[in-house]
mmCIF file of C-alpha atoms in Angstrom:
data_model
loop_
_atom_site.group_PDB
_atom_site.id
_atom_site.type_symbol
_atom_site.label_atom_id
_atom_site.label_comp_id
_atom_site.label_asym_id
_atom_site.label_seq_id
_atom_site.Cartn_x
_atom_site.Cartn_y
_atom_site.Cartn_z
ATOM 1 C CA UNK C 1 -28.571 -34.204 15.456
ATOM 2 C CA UNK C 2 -30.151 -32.903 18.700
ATOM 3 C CA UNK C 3 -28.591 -30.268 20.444
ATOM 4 C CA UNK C 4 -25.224 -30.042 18.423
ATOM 5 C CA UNK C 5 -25.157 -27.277 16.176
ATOM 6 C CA UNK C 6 -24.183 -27.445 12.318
ATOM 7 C CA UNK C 7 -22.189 -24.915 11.416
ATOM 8 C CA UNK C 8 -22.422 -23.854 7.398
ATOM 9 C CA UNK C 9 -19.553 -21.372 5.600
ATOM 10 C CA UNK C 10 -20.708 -20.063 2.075
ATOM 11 C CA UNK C 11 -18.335 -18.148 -0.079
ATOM 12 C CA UNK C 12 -20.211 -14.748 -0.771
ATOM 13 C CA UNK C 13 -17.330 -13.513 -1.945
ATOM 14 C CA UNK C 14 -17.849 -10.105 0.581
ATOM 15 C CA UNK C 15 -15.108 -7.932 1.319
ATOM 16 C CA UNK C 16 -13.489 -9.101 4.372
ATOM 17 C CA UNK C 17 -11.274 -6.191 5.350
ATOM 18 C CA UNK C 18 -11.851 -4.432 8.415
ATOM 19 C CA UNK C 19 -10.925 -2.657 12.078
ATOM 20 C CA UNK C 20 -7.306 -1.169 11.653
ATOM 21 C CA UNK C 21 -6.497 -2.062 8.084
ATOM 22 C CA UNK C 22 -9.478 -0.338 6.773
ATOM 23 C CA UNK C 23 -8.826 3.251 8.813
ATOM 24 C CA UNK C 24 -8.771 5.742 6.482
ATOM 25 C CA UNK C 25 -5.183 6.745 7.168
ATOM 26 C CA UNK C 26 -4.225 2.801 6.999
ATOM 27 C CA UNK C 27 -2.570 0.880 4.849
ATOM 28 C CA UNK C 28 -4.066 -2.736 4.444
ATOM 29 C CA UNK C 29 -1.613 -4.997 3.242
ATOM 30 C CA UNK C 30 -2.301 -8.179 1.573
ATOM 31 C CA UNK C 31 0.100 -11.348 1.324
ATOM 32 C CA UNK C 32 1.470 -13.196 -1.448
ATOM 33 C CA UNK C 33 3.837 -16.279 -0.955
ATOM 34 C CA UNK C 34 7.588 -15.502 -1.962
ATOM 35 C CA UNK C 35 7.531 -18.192 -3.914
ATOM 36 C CA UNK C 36 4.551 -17.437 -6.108
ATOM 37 C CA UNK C 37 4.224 -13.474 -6.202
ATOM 38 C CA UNK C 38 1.620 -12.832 -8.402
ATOM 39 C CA UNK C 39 -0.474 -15.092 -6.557
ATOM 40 C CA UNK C 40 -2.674 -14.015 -3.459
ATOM 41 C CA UNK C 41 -2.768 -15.875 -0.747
ATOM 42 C CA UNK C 42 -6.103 -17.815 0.318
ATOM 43 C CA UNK C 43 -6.035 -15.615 3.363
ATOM 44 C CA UNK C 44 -5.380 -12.309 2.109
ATOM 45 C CA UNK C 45 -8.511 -9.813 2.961
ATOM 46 C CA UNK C 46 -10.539 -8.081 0.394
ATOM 47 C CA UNK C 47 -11.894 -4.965 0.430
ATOM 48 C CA UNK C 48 -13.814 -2.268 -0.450
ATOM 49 C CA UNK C 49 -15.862 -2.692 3.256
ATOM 50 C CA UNK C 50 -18.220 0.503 3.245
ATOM 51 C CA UNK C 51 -17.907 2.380 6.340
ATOM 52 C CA UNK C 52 -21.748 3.374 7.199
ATOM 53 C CA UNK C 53 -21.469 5.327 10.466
ATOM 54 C CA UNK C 54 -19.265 8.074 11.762
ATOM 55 C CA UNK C 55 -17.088 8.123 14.874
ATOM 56 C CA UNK C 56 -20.260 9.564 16.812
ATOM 57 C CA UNK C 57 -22.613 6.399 15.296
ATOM 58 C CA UNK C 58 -24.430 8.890 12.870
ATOM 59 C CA UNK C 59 -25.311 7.109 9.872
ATOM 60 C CA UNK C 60 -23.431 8.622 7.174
ATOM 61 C CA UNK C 61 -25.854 9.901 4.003
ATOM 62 C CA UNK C 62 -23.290 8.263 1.829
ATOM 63 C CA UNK C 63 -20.677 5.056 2.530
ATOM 64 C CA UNK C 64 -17.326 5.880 2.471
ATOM 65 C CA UNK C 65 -15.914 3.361 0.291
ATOM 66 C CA UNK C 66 -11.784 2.791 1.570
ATOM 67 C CA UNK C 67 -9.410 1.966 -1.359
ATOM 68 C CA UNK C 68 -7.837 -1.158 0.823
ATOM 69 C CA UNK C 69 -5.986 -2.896 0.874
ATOM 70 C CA UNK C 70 -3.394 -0.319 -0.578
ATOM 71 C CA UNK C 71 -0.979 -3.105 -1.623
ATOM 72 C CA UNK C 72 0.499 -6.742 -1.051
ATOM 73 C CA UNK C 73 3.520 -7.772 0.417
ATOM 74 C CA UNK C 74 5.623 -11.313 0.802
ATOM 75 C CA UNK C 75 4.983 -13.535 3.198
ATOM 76 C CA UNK C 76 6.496 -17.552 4.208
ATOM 77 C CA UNK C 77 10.217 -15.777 4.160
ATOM 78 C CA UNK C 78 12.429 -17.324 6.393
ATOM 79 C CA UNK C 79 13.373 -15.986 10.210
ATOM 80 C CA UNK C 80 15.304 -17.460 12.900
ATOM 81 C CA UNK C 81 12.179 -18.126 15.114
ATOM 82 C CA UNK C 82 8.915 -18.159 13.880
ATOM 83 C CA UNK C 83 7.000 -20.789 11.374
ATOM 84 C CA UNK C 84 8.150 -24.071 10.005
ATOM 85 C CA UNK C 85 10.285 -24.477 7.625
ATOM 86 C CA UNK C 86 8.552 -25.075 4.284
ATOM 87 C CA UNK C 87 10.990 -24.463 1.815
ATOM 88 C CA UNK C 88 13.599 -26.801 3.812
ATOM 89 C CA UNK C 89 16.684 -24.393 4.159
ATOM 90 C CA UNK C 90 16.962 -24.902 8.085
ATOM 91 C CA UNK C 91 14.615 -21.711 8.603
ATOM 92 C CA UNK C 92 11.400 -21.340 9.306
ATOM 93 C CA UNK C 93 8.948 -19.960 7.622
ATOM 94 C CA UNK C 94 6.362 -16.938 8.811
ATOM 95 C CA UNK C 95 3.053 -17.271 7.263
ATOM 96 C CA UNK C 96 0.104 -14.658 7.001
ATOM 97 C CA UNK C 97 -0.483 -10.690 6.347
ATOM 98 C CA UNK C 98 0.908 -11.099 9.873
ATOM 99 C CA UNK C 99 4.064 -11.093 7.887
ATOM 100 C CA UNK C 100 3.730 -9.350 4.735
ATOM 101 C CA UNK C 101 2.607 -6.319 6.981
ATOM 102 C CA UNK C 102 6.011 -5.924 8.797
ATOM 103 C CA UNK C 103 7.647 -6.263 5.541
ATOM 104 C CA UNK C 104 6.060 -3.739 4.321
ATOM 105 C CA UNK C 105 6.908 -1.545 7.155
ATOM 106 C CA UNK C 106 10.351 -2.561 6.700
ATOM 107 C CA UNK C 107 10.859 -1.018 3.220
ATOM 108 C CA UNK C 108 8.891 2.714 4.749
ATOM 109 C CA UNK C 109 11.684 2.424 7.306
ATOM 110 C CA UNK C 110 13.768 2.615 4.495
ATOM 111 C CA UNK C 111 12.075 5.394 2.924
ATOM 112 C CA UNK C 112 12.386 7.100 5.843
ATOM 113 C CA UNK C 113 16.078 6.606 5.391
ATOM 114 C CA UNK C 114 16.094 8.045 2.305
ATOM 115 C CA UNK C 115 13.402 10.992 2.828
ATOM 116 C CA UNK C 116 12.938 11.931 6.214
ATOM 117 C CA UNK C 117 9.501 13.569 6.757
ATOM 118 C CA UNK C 118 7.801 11.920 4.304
ATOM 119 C CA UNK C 119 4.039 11.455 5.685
ATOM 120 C CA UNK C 120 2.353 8.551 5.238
ATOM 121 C CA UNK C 121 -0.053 9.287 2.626
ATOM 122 C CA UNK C 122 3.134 10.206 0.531
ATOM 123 C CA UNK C 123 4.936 7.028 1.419
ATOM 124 C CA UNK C 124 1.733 4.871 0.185
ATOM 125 C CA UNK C 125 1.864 6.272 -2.654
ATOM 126 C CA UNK C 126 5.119 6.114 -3.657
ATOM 127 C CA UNK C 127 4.562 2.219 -2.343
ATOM 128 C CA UNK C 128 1.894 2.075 -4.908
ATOM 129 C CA UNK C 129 3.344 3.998 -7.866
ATOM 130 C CA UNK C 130 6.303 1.452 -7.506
ATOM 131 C CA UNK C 131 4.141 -1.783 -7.053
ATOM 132 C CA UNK C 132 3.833 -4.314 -9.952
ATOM 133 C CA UNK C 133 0.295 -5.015 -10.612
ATOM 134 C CA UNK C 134 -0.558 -8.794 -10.342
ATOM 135 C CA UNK C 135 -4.765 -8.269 -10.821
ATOM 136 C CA UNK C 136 -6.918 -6.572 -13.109
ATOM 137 C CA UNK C 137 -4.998 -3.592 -14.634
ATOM 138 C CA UNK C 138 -4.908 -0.577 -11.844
ATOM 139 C CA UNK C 139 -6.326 -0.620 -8.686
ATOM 140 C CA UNK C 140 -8.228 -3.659 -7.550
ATOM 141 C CA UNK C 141 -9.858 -4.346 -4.204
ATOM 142 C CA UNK C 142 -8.222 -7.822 -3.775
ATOM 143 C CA UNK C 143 -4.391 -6.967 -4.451
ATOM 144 C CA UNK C 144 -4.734 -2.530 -4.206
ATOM 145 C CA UNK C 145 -2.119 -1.315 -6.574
ATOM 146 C CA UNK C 146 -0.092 -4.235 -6.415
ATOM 147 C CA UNK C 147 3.110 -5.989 -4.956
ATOM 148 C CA UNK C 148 5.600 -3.986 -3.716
ATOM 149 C CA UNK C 149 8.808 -3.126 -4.842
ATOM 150 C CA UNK C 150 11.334 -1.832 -2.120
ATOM 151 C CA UNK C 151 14.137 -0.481 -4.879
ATOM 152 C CA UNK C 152 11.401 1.275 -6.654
ATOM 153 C CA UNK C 153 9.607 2.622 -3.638
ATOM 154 C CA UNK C 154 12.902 3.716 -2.250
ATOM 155 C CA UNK C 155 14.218 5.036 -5.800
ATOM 156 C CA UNK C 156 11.222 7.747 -6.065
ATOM 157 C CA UNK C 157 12.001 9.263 -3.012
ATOM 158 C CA UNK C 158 15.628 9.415 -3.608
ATOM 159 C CA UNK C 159 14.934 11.221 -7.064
ATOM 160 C CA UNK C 160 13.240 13.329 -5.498
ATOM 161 C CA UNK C 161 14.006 17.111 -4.478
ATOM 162 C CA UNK C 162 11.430 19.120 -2.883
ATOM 163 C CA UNK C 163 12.947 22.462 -2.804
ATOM 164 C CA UNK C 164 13.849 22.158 -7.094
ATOM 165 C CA UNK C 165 10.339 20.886 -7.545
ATOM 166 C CA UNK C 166 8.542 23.964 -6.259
ATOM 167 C CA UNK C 167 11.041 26.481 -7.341
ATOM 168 C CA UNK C 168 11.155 24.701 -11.249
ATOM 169 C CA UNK C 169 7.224 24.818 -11.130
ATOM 170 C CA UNK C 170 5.745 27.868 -9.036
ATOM 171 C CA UNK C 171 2.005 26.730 -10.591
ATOM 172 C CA UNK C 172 2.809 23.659 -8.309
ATOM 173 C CA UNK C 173 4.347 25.866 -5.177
ATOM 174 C CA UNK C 174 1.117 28.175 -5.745
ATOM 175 C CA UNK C 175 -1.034 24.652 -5.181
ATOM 176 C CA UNK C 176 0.644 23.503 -2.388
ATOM 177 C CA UNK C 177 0.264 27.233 -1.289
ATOM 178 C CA UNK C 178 -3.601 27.454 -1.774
ATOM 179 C CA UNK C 179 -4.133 23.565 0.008
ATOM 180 C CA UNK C 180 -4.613 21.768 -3.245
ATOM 181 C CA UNK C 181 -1.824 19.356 -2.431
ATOM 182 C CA UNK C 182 -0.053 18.707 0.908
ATOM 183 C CA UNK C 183 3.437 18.526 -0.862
ATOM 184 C CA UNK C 184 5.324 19.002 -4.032
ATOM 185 C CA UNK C 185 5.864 15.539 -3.859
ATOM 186 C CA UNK C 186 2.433 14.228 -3.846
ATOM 187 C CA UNK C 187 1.633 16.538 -6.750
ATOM 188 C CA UNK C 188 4.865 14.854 -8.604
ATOM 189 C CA UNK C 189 3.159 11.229 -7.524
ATOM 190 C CA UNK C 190 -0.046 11.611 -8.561
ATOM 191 C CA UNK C 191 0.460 14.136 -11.809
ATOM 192 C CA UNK C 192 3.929 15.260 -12.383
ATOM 193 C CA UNK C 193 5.339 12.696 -13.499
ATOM 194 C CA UNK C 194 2.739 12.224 -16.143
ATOM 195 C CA UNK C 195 3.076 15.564 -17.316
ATOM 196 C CA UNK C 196 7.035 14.886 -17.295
ATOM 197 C CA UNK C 197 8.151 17.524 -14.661
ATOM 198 C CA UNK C 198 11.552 16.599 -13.391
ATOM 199 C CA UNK C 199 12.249 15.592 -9.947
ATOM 200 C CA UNK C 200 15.052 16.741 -8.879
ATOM 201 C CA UNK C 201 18.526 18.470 -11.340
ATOM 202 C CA UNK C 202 19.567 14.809 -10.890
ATOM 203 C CA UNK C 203 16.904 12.827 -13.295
ATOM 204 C CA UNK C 204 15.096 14.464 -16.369
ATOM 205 C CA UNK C 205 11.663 12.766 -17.620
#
């Protein structure tokens, strides 16, 4: 046709995640409709994208391969602004990760709440230990660990009591001691509650 250019799109089926959501203290967040939560949205990024060069633009002698995105959130819920309203309730509706993300942010606010000082790695974790799983069983690089669940999330950290959990289990004080873990709690997220250590006096596994 001349001089007007054809533009093709073919689904590789690549990962598509990248820039912010794919730092390696980030938390990608993918989006499911309210409406249909086990669903992903058309949208929603994949992952894993290697990261092949370091902050100086030295190629790295082996990718480092991101587990993002971390989890999925809602999106279309209603606000008083923002969308149209699709589900015809007199609100309208925000679509995209543009709004799962601040939901998800909304429920580590709440964390916060409940566990000041929590750092981030611990509060994606708990996200993810709490999340229902809506792809293959596990992690997965299209949906992370899952959808979150903010009475879940919330519930592990209120369970939790850092000063019982190191004095009930010095092996685990002697960890956090040597630099094998950066908390009691992360060693409760990732092991101790599989191994049925107790939380806190208030909850017994």
């Amino acid at each position: 046709l001349g001089d007007v250019p054809i533009l093709q799109e073919f689904a590789t089926n690549s990962p598509s995640i990248y820039g912010h959501s794919n730092a390696a203290l980030g938390a990608g967040v993918g989006a499911v409709d309210y409406r249909t939560p086990s669903v992903l949205q058309s949208f929603s990024s994949a992952g894993p994208t290697p990261i092949l060069f370091d902050t100086a633009g030295n190629r790295l002698p082996v990718a480092d391969i991101r587990q993002q995105p971390r989890f999925v959130a809602p999106d279309n819920v209603d606000t008083t602004f923002l969308g149209s309203d699709v589900d015809r309730n007199g609100f309208p509706n925000f679509r995209g990760t543009s709004a799962a993300a601040p939901n998800t942010a909304a429920v580590a606010a709440l964390m916060l709440q409940v566990a000041p000082g929590t750092n981030p790695l611990e509060l994606y974790t708990a996200l993810g230990r709490g999340a229902v799983d809506i792809g293959v069983p596990g992690f997965d690089s299209d949906s992370g660990f899952g959808l979150i669940q903010a009475d879940r999330a919330v519930g592990i950290l209120r369970l939790f009591d850092p000063n019982f959990y190191l004095a009930m289990y010095p092996d685990v004080a002697q960890a956090v001691t040597r630099g094998a873990f950066r908390s009691g709690l992360q060693h409760f997220l990732e092991f101790g509650q599989f191994e049925g250590r107790n939380p806190s006096s208030r909850f017994s596994n």
